[in-house]
GROMACS .gro file of C-alpha atoms in nm:
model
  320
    1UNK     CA    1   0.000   0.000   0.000
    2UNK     CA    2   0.104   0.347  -0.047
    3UNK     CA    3   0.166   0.459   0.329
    4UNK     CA    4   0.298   0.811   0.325
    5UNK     CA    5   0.577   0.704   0.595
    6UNK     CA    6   0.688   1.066   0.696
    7UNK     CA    7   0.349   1.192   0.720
    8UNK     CA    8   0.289   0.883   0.996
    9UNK     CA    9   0.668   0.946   1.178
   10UNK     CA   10   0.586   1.338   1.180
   11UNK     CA   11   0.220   1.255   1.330
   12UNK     CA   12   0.366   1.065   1.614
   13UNK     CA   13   0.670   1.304   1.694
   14UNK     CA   14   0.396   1.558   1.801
   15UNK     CA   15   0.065   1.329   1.867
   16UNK     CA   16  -0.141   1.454   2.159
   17UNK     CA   17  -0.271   1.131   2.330
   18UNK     CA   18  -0.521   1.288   2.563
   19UNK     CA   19  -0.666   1.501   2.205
   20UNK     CA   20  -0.538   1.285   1.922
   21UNK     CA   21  -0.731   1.551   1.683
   22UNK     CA   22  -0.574   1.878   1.840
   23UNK     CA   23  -0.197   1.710   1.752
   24UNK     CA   24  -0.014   1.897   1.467
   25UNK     CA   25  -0.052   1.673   1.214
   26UNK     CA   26  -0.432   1.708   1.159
   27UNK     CA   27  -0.658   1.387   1.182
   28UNK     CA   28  -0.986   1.272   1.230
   29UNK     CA   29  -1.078   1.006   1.449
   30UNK     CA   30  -1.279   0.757   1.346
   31UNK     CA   31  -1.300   0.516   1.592
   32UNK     CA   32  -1.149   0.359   1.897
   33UNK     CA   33  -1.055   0.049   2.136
   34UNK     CA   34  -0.907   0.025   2.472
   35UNK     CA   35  -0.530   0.011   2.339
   36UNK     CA   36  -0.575   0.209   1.992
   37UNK     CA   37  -0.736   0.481   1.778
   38UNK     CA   38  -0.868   0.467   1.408
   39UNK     CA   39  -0.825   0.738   1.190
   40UNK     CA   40  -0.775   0.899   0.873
   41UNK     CA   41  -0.523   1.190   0.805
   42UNK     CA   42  -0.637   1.507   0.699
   43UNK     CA   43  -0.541   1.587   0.361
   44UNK     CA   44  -0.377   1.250   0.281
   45UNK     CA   45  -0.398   1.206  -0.084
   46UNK     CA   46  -0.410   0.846   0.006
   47UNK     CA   47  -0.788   0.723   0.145
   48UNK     CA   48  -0.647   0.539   0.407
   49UNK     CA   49  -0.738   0.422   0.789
   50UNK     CA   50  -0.464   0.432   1.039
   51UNK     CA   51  -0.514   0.249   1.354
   52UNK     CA   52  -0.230   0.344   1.626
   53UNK     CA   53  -0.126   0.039   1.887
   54UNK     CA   54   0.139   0.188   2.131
   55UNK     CA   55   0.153  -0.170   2.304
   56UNK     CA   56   0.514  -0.264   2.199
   57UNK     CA   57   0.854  -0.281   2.390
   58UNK     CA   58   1.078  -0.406   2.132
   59UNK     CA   59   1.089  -0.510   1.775
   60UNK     CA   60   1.038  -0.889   1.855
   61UNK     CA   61   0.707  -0.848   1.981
   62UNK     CA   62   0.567  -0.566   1.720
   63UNK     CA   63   0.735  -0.837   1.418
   64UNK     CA   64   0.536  -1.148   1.613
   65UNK     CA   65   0.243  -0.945   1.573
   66UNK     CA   66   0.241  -0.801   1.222
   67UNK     CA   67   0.313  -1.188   1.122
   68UNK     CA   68   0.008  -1.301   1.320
   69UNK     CA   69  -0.195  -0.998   1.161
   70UNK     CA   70  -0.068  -1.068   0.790
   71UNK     CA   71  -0.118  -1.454   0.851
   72UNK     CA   72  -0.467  -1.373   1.006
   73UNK     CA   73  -0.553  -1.183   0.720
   74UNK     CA   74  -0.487  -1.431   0.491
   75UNK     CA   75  -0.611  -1.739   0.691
   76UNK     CA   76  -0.981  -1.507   0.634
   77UNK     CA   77  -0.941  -1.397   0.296
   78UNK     CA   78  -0.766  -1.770   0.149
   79UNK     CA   79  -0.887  -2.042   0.375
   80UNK     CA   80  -1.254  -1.991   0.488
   81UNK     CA   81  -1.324  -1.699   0.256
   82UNK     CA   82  -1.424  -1.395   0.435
   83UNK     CA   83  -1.374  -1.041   0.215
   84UNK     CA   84  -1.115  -0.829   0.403
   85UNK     CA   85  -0.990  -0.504   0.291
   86UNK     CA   86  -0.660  -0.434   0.157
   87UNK     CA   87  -0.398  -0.390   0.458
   88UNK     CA   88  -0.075  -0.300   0.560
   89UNK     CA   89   0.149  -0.220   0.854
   90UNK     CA   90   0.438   0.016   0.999
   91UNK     CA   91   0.629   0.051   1.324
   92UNK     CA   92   0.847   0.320   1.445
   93UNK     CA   93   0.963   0.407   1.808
   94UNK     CA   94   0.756   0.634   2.001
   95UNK     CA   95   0.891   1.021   2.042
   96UNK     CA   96   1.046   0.927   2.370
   97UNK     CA   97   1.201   0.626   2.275
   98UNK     CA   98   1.035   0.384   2.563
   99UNK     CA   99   0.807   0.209   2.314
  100UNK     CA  100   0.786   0.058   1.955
  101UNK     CA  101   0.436   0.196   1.777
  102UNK     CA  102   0.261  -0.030   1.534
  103UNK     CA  103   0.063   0.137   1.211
  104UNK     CA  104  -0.204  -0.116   1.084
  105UNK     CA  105  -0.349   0.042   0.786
  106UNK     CA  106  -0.641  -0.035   0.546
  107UNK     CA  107  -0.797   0.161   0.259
  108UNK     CA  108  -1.070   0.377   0.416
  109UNK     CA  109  -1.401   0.240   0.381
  110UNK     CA  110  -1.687   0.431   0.325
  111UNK     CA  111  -1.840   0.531   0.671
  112UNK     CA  112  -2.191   0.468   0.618
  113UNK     CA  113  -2.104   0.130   0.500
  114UNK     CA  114  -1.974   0.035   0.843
  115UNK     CA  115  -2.262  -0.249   1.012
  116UNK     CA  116  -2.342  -0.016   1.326
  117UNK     CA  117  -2.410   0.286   1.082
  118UNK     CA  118  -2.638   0.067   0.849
  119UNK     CA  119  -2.848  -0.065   1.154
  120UNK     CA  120  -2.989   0.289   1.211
  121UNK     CA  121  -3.086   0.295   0.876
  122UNK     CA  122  -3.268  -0.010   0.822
  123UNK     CA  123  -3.614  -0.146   0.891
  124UNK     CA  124  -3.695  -0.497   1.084
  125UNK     CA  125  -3.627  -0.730   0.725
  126UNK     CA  126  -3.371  -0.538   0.600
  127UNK     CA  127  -3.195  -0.592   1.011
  128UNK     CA  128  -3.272  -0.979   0.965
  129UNK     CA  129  -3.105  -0.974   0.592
  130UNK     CA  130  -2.832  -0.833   0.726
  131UNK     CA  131  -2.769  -1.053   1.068
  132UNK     CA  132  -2.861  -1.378   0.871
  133UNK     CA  133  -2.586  -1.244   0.632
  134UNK     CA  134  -2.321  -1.199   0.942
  135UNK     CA  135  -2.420  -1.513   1.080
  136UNK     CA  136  -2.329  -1.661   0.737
  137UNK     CA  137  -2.003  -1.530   0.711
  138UNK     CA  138  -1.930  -1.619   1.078
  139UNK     CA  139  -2.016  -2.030   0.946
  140UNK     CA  140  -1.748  -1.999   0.723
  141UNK     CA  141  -1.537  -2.000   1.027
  142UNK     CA  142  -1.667  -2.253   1.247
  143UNK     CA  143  -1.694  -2.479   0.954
  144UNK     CA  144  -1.323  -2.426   0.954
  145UNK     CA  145  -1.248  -2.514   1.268
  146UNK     CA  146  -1.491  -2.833   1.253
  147UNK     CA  147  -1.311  -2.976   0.974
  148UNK     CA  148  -0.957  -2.978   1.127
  149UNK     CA  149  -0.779  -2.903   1.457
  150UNK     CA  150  -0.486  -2.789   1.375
  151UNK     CA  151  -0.567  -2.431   1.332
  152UNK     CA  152  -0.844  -2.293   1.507
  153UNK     CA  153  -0.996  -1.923   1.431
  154UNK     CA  154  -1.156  -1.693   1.642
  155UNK     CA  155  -1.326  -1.361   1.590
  156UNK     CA  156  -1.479  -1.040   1.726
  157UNK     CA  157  -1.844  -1.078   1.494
  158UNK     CA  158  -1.962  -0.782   1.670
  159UNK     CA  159  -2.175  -0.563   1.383
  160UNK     CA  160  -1.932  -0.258   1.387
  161UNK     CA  161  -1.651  -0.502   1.251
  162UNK     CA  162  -1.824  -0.518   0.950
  163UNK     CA  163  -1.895  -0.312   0.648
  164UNK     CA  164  -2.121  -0.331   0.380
  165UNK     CA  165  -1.985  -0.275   0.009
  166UNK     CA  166  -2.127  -0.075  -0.195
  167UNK     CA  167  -2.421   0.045   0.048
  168UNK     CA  168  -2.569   0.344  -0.032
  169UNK     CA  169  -2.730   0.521   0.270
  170UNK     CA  170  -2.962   0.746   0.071
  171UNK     CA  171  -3.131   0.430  -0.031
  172UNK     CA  172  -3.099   0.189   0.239
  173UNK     CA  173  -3.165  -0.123   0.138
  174UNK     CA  174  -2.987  -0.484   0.183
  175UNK     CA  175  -3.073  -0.758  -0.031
  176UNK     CA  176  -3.026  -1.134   0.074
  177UNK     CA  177  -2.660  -1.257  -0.083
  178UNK     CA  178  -2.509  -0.891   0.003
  179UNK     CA  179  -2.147  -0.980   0.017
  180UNK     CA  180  -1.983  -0.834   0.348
  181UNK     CA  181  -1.600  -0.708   0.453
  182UNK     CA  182  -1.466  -0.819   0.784
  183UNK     CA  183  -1.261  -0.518   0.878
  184UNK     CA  184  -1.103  -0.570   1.229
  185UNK     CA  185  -0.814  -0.792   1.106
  186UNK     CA  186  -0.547  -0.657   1.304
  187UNK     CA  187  -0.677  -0.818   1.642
  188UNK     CA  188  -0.551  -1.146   1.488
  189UNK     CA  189  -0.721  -1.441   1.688
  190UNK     CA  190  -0.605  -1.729   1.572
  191UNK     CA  191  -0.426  -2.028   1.730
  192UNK     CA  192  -0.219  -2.358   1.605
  193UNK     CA  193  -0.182  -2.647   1.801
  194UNK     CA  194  -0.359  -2.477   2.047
  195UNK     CA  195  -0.089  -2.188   2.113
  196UNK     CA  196  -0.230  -1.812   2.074
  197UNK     CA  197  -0.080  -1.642   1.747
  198UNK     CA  198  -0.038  -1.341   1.903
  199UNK     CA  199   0.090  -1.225   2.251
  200UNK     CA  200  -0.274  -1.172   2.459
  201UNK     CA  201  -0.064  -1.043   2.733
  202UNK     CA  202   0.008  -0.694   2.519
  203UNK     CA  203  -0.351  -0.624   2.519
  204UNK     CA  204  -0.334  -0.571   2.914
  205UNK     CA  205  -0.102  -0.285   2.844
  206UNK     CA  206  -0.374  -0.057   2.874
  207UNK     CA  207  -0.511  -0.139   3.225
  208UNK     CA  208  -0.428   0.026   3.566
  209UNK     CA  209  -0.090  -0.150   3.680
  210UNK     CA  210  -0.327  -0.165   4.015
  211UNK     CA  211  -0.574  -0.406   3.829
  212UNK     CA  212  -0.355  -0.599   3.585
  213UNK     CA  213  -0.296  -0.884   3.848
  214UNK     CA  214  -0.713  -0.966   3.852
  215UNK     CA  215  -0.723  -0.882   3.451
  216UNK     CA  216  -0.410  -1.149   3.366
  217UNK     CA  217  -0.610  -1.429   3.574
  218UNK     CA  218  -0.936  -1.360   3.321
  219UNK     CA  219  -0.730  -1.312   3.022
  220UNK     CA  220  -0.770  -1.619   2.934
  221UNK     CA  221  -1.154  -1.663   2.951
  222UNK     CA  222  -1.195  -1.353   2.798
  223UNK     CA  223  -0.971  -1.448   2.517
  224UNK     CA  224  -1.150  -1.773   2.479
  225UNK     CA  225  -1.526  -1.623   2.407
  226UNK     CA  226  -1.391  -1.479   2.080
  227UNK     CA  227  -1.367  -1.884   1.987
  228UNK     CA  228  -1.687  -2.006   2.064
  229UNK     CA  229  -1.931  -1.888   1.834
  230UNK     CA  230  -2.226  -1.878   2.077
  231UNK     CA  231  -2.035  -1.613   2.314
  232UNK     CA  232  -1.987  -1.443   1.949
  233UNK     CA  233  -2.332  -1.432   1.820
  234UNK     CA  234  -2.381  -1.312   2.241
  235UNK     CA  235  -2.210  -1.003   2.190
  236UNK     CA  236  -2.314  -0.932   1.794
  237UNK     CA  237  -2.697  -0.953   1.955
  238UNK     CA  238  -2.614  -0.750   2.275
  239UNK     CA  239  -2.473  -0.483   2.019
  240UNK     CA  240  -2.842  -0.352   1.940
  241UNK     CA  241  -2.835  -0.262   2.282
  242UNK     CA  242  -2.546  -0.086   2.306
  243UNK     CA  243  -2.648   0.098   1.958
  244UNK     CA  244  -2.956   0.228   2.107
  245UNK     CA  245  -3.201   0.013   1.968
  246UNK     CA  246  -3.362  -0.252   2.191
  247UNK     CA  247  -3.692  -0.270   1.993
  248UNK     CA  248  -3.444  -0.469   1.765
  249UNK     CA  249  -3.342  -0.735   2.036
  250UNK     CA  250  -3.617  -0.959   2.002
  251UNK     CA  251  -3.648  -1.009   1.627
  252UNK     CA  252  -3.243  -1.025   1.598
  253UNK     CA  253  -3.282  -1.316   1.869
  254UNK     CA  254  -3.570  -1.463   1.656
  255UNK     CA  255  -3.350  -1.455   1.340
  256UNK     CA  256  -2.985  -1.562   1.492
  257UNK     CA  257  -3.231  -1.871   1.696
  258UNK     CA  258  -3.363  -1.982   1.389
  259UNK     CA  259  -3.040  -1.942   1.187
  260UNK     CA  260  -2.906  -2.209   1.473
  261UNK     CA  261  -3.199  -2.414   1.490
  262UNK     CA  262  -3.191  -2.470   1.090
  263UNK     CA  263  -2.856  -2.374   0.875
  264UNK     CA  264  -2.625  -2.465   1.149
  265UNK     CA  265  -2.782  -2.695   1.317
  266UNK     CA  266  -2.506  -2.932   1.287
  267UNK     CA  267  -2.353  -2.726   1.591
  268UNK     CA  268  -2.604  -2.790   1.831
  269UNK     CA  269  -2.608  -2.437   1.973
  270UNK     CA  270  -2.867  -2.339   2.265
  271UNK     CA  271  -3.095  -2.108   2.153
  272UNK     CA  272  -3.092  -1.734   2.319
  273UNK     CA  273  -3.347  -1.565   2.535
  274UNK     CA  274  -3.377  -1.207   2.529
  275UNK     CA  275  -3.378  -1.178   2.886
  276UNK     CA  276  -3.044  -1.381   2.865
  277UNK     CA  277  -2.917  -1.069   2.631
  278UNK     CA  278  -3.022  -0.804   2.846
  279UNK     CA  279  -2.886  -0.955   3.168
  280UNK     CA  280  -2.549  -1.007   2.956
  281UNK     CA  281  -2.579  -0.638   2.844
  282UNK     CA  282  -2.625  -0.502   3.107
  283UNK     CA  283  -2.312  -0.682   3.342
  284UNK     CA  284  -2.107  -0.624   3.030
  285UNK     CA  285  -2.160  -0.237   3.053
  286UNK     CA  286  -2.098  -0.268   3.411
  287UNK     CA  287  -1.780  -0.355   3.361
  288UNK     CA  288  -1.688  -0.163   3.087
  289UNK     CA  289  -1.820   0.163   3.288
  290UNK     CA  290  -1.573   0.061   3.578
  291UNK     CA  291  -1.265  -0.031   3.331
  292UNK     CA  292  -1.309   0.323   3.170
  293UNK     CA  293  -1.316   0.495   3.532
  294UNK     CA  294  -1.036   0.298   3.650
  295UNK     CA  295  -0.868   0.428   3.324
  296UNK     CA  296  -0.943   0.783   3.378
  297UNK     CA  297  -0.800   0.778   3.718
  298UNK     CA  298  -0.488   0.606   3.605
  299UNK     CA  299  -0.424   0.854   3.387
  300UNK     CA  300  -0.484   1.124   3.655
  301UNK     CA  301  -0.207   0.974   3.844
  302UNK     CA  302   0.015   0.907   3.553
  303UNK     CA  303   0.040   1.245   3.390
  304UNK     CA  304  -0.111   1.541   3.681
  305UNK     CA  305   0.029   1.331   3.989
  306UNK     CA  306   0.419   1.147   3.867
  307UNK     CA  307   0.414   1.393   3.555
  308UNK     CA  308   0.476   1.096   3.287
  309UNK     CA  309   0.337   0.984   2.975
  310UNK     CA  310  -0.028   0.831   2.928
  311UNK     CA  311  -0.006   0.641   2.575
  312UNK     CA  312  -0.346   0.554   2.516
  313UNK     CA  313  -0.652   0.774   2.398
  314UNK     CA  314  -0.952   0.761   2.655
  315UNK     CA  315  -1.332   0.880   2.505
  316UNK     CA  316  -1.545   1.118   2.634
  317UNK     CA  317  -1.866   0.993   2.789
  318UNK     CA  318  -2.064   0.717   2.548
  319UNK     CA  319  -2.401   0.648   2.579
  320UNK     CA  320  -2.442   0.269   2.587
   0.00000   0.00000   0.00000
């Protein structure tokens, strides 16, 4: 891909981490995770996405996980045959030299297009054309893993991972056989012979040092649910919650019960309940309301109390 390389190194000489879109070389955020930011550079002449993971302390662990991500990427694209954009990566050391920063980059896809835009947009049959079309794509995978062990693929289904080609919000429509893009290939779950591909442990880096003990003993389980497609279907469902629309629960339960009960019902998968969602929902934002607090005061400490660095970009207040 054409990555303009200076334009990256000069953006993270001078990036403000607290206000990633007040740093000197102008972006735009467009999205966000515990450990990194998405966004597009103002101006490139290249329509790219940049997402930032300050995570790294040397060049063996950023290399391990740019082979995992390229390897991931392909495993998708080659193997089970899941559309993926067109990616890239770059690494640099951070502007005070204590870290190694990793650039994943994709083309830029068309907002609008991305799954938790199109929800809004849709009406209850277009919403079960495109989860039955999700849960499709997220077959491919388990089919995958049925037919041998030595590899084994995981995923974050979630609806925001995924974008919709060609859709064209001014006439909002999706039509059964819409082909879909899995986008969030740089979290690269995969495992062979039963070892993780990439190095869980880096994704800790953004936790309070006072919690990391507690977080490293569920790391595992947490790491897990992104392999059993049940826990993944879980959190695609819970996501109309989180998106504002809980009039959509029950029907997207309805669809993603029958999709079990009749294409994959080689799986034997328990059907959901929507109390079972909302209970699940409603712990999960729990915890994610604590983890950002804990965040917020870590970063208090870190940069107004011992005057160091905070590497990680924290969002304002979300409604969830």
């Amino acid at each position: 891909m054409d990555i303009d390389k200076a334009l990256i190194e000069a953006f993270e000489r001078t990036i403000n981490t607290a206000h990633p879109e007040n740093s000197k070389v102008p972006i735009k955020v467009l999205g966000y995770g515990e450990i990194s930011i998405v966004f597009e550079i103002t101006g490139d002449k290249h329509p790219l996405a940049y997402k930032r993971l300050p995570i790294f302390e040397n060049e063996a662990q950023v290399t391990r996980h740019v082979n995992a991500y390229k390897e991931y990427t392909r495993l998708l694209r080659d193997e089970i045959g899941i559309a993926v954009p067109r990616s890239d990566a770059m690494w640099l050391p951070s502007a005070d030299g204590r870290l190694v920063v990793l650039y994943c980059v994709q083309e830029k896809l068309v907002p609008a297009s991305i799954g938790n835009r199109v929800i809004h947009d849709l009406a209850e049959g277009g919403l079960k054309v495109l989860v039955l079309s999700v849960m499709r794509e997220l077959k491919k995978i388990w089919a995958f893993n049925k037919r041998q062990s030595t590899i084994q693929v995981g995923i974050d289904g979630q609806i925001s991972n995924w974008s919709v080609p060609g859709y064209d919000a001014a006439s909002p429509v999706v039509s059964p056989g819409i082909p879909l893009s899995y986008i969030d290939t740089s979290t690269p779950m995969y495992r062979v012979d039963g070892a993780e591909a990439m190095d869980a442990m880096l994704f800790l880096k953004s936790a309070p040092g006072f919690a990391r003990g507690i977080l490293t003993g569920m790391l595992h389980e947490v790491v897990d649910r992104y392999y059993d497609w049940r826990l993944v279907a879980n959190d695609l469902i819970a996501n109309f919650y989180k998106e504002q629309l809980p009039a959509a629960v029950p029907p997207v339960v309805a669809t993603v019960n029958e999709f079990f009960g009749t294409e994959a019902a080689e799986f034997g998968i328990k059907p959901f309940t929507v109390d079972e969602i909302k209970a699940y929902y409603k712990r999960d934002k729990q915890i994610w309301v604590l983890f950002q607090n804990m965040r917020r005061f870590d970063r208090f400490v870190k940069t107004k109390l011992l005057r160091k660095p905070y590497d990680f970009y924290l969002p304002g207040k979300i409604k969830r």
